[in-house]
PDB file of C-alpha atoms in Angstrom:
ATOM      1  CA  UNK A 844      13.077  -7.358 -16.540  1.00  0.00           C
ATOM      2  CA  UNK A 845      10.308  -9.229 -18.055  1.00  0.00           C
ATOM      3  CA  UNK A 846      11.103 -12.522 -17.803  1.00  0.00           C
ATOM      4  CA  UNK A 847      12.000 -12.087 -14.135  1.00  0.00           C
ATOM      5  CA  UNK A 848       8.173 -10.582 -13.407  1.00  0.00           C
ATOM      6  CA  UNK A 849       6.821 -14.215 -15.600  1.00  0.00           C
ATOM      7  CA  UNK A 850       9.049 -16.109 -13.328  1.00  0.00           C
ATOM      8  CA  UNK A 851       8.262 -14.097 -10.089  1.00  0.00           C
ATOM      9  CA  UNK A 852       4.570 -14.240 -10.726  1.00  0.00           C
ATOM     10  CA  UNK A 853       4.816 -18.067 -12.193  1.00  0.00           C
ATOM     11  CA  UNK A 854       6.509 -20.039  -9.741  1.00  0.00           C
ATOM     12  CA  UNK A 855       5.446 -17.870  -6.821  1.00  0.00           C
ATOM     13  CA  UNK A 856       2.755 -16.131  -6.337  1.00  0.00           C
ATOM     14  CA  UNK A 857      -0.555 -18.106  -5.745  1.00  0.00           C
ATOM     15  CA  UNK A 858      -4.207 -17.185  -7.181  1.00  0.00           C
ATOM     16  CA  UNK A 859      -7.218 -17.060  -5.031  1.00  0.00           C
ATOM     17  CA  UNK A 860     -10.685 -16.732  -5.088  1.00  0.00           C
ATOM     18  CA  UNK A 861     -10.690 -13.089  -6.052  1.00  0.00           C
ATOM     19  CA  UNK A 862      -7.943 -13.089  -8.595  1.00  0.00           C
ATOM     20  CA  UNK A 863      -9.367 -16.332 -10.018  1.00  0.00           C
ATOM     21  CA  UNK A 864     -12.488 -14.715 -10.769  1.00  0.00           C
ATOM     22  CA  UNK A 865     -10.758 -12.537 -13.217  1.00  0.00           C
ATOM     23  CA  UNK A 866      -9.448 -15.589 -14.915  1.00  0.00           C
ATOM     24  CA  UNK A 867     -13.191 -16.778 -14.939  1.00  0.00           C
ATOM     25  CA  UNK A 868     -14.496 -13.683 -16.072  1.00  0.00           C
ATOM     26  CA  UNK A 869     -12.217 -12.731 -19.153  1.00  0.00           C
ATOM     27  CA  UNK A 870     -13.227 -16.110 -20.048  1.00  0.00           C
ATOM     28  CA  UNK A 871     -16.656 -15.829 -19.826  1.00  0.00           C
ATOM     29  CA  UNK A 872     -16.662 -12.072 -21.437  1.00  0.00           C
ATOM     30  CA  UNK A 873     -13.530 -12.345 -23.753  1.00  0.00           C
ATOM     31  CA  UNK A 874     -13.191 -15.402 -25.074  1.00  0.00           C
ATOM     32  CA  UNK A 875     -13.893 -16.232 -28.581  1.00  0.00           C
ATOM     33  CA  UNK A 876     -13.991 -19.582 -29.906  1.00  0.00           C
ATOM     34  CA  UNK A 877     -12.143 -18.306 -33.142  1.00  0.00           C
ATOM     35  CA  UNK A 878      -9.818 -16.936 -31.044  1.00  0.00           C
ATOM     36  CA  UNK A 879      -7.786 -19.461 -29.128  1.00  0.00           C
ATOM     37  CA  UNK A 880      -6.518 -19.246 -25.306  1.00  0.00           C
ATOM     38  CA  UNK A 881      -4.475 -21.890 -23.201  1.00  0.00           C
ATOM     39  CA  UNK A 882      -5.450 -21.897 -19.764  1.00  0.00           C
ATOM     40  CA  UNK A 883      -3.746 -23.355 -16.887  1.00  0.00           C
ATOM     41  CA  UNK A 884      -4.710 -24.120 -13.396  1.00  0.00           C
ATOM     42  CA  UNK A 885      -2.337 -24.925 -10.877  1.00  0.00           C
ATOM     43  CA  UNK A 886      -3.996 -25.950  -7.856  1.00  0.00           C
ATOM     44  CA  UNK A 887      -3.000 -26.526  -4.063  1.00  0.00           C
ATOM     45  CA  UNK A 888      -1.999 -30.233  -4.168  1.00  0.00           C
ATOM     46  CA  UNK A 889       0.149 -29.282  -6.648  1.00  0.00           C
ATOM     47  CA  UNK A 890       1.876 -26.654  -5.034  1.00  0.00           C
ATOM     48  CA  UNK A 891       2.406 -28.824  -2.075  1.00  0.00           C
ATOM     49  CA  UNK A 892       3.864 -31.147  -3.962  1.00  0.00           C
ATOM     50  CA  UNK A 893       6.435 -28.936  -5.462  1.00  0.00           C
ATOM     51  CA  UNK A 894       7.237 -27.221  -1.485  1.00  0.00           C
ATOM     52  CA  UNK A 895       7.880 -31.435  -1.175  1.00  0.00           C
ATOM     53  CA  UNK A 896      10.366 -31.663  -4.305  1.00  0.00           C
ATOM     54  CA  UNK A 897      12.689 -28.458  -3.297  1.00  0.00           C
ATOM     55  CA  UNK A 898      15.426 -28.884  -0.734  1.00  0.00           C
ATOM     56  CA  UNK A 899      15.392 -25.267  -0.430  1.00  0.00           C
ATOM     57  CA  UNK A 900      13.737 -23.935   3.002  1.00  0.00           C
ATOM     58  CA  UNK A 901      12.928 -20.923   1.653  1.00  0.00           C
ATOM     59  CA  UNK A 902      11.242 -21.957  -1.543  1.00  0.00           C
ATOM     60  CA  UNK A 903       9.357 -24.966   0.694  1.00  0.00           C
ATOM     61  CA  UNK A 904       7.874 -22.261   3.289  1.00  0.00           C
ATOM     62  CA  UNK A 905       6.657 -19.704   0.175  1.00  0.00           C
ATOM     63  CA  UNK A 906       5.098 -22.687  -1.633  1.00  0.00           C
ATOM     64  CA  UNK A 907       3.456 -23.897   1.261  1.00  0.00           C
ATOM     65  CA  UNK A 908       1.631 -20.691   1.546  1.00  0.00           C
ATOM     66  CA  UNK A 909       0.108 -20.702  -1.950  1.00  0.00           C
ATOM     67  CA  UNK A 910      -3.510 -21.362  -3.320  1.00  0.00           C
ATOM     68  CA  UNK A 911      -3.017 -21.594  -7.055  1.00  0.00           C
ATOM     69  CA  UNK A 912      -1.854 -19.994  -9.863  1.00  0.00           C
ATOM     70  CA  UNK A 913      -3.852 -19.431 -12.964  1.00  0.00           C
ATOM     71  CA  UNK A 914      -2.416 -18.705 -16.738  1.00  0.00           C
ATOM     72  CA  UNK A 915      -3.783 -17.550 -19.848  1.00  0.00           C
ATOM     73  CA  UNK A 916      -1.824 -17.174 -22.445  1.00  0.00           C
ATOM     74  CA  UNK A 917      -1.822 -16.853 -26.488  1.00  0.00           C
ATOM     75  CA  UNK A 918       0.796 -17.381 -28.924  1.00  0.00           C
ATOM     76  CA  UNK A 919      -0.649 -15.626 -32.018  1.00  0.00           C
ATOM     77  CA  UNK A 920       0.018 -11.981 -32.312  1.00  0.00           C
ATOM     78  CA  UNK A 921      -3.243 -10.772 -33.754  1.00  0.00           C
ATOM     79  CA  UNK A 922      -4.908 -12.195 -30.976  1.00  0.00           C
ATOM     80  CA  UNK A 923      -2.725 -11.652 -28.341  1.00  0.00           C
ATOM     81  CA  UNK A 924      -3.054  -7.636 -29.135  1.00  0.00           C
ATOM     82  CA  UNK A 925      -6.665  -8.089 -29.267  1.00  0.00           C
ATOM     83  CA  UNK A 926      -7.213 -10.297 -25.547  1.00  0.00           C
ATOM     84  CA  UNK A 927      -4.613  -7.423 -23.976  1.00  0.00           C
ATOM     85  CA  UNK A 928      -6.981  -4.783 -24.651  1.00  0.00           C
ATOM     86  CA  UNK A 929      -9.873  -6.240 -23.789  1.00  0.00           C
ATOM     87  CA  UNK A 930      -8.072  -7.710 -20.333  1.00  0.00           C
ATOM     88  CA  UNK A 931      -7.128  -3.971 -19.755  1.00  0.00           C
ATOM     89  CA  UNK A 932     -10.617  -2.959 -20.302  1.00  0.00           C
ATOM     90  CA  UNK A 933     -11.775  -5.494 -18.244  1.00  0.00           C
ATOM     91  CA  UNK A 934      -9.747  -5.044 -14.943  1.00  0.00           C
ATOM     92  CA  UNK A 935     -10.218  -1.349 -15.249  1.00  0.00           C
ATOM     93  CA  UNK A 936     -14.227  -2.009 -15.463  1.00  0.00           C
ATOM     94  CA  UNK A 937     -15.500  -4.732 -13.308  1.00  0.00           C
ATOM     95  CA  UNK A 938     -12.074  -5.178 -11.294  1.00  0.00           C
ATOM     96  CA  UNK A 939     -12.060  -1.375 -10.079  1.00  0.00           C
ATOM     97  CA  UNK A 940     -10.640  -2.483  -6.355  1.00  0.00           C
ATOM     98  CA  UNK A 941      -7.157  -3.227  -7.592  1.00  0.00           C
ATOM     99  CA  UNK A 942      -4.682  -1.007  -7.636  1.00  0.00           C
ATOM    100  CA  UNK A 943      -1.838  -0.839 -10.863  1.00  0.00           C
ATOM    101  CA  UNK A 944       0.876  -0.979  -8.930  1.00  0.00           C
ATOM    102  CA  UNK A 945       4.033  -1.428 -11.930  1.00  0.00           C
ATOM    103  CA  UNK A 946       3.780  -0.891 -15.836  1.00  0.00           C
ATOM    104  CA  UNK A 947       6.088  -1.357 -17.856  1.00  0.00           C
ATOM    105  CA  UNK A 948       7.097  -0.920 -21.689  1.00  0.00           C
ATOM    106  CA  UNK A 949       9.719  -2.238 -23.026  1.00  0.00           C
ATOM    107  CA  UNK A 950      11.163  -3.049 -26.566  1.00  0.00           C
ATOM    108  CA  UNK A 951       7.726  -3.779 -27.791  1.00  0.00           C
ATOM    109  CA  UNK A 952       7.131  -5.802 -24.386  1.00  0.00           C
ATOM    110  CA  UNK A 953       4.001  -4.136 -22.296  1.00  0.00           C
ATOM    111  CA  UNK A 954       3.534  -5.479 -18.654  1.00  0.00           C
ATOM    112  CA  UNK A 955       0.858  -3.979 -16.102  1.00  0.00           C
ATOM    113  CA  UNK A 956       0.607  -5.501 -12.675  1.00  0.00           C
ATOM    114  CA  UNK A 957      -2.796  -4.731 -10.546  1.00  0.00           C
ATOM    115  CA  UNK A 958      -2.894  -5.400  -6.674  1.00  0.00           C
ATOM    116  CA  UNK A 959      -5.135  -5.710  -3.797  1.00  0.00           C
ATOM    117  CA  UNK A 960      -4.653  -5.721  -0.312  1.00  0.00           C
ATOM    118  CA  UNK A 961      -6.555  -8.148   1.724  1.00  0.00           C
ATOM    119  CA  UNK A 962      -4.741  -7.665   4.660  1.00  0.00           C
ATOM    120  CA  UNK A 963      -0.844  -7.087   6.412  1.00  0.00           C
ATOM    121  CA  UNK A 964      -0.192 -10.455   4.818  1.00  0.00           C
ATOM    122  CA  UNK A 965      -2.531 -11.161   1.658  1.00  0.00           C
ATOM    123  CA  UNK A 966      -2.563  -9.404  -1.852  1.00  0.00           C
ATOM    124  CA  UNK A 967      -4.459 -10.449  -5.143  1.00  0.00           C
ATOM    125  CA  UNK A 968      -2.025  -9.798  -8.123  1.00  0.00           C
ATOM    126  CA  UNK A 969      -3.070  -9.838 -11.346  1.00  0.00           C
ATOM    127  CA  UNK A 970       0.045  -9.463 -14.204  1.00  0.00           C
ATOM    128  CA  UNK A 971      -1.221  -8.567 -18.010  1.00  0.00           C
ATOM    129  CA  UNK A 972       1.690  -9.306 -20.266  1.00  0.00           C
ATOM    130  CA  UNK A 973       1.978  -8.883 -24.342  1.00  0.00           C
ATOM    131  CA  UNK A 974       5.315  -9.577 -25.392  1.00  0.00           C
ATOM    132  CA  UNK A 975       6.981  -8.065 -28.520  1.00  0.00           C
ATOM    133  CA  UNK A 976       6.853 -11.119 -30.039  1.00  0.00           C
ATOM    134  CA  UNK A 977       3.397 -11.081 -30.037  1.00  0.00           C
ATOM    135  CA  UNK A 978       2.442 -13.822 -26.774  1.00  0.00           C
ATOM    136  CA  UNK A 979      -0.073 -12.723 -24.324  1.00  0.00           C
ATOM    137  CA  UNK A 980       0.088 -14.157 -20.700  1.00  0.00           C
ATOM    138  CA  UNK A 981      -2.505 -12.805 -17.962  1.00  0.00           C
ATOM    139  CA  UNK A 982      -1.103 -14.762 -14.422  1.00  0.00           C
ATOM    140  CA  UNK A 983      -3.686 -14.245 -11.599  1.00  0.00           C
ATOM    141  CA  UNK A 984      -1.705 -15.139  -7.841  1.00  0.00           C
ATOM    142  CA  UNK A 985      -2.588 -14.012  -4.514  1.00  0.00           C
ATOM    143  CA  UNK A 986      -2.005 -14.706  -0.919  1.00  0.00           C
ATOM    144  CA  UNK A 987       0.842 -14.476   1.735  1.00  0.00           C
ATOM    145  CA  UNK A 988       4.094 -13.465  -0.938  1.00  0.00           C
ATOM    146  CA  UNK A 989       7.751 -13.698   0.252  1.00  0.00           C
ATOM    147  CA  UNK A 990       9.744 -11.261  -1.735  1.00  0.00           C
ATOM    148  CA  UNK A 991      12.993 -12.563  -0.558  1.00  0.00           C
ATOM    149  CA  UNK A 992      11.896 -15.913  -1.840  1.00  0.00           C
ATOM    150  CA  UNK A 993      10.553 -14.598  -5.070  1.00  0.00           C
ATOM    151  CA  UNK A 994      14.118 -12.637  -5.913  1.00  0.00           C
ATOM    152  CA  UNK A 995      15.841 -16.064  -5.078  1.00  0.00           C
ATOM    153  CA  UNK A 996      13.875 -18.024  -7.021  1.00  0.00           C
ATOM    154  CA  UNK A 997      13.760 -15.322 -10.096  1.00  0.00           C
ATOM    155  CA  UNK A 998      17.638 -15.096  -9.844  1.00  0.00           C
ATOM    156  CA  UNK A 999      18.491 -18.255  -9.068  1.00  0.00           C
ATOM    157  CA  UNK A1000      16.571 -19.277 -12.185  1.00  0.00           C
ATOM    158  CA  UNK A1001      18.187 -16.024 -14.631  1.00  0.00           C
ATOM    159  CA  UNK A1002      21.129 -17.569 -13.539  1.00  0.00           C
ATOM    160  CA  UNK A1003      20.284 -21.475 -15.317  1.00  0.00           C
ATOM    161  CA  UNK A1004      20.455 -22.732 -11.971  1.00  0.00           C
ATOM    162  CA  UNK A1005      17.210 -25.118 -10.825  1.00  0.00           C
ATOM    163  CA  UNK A1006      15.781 -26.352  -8.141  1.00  0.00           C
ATOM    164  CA  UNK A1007      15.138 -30.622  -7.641  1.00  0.00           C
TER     165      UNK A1007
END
């Protein structure tokens, strides 16, 4: 279940604005030199440029309505536990507009997944992940999302099947 919510959120789901600025500030008000994170931004030309590689329809139309995705993530456990808690605290004090709308425990795995609703269309997600092997990823995506697309793509790729 866990590795189809990284993949779902991952490949899918873009960031915006508003989720970004969670990104920006856990990093400004967590973030400890002593402490290593990995961030990752992908941005829009990027995103267009993987709609171009797929041959899928589908997967071309959900990419094309993407922003950007941005990752945190940690590999050492000590850490990891530490940057979970204070991402929880965070979102549940400066980020009080989103909604949790799926947690999750599971063999040592914890997953929470805030929302907000900008619209019919538009939703910032924010996913908070802390594996039981001790990595931490924090994805930030919003905008127009395509479920059907997402459960392809997440199956498809549970499956060892990929896209060109």
């Amino acid at each position: 279940m866990r590795k189809i919510l990284v993949i779902w959120f991952s490949f899918l789901l873009p960031g915006t604005l508003l989720a970004d600025n969670f990104v920006s500030a856990f990093m400004d008000k967590c973030a400890e030199p002593e402490r290593p994170l990995s961030n990752v931004n992908i941005g829009k030309a990027m995103l267009e440029k993987m709609a171009a590689n797929t041959y899928d329809e589908e997967l071309k139309n959900a990419f094309k309505e993407l922003n950007s995705i941005r990752i945190i993530s940690s590999d050492n456990v000590d850490d990891s536990k530490y940057y979970y808690q204070k991402a929880t605290e965070l979102i549940k004090e400066s980020f009080y507009d989103y909604d949790e709308a799926v947690s999750l425990t599971e063999m040592g795995s914890k997953i929470s997944v805030w929302m907000k609703r900008l619209g019919e269309e538009k939703q910032d997600l924010i996913l908070i992940m802390l594996e039981g092997d001790g990595k931490l990823s924090i994805i930030t995506v919003s905008g127009k999302i395509d479920f059907d697309s997402i459960s392809k793509l997440a199956g498809s790729l549970r499956n060892g099947q990929q896209f060109p």
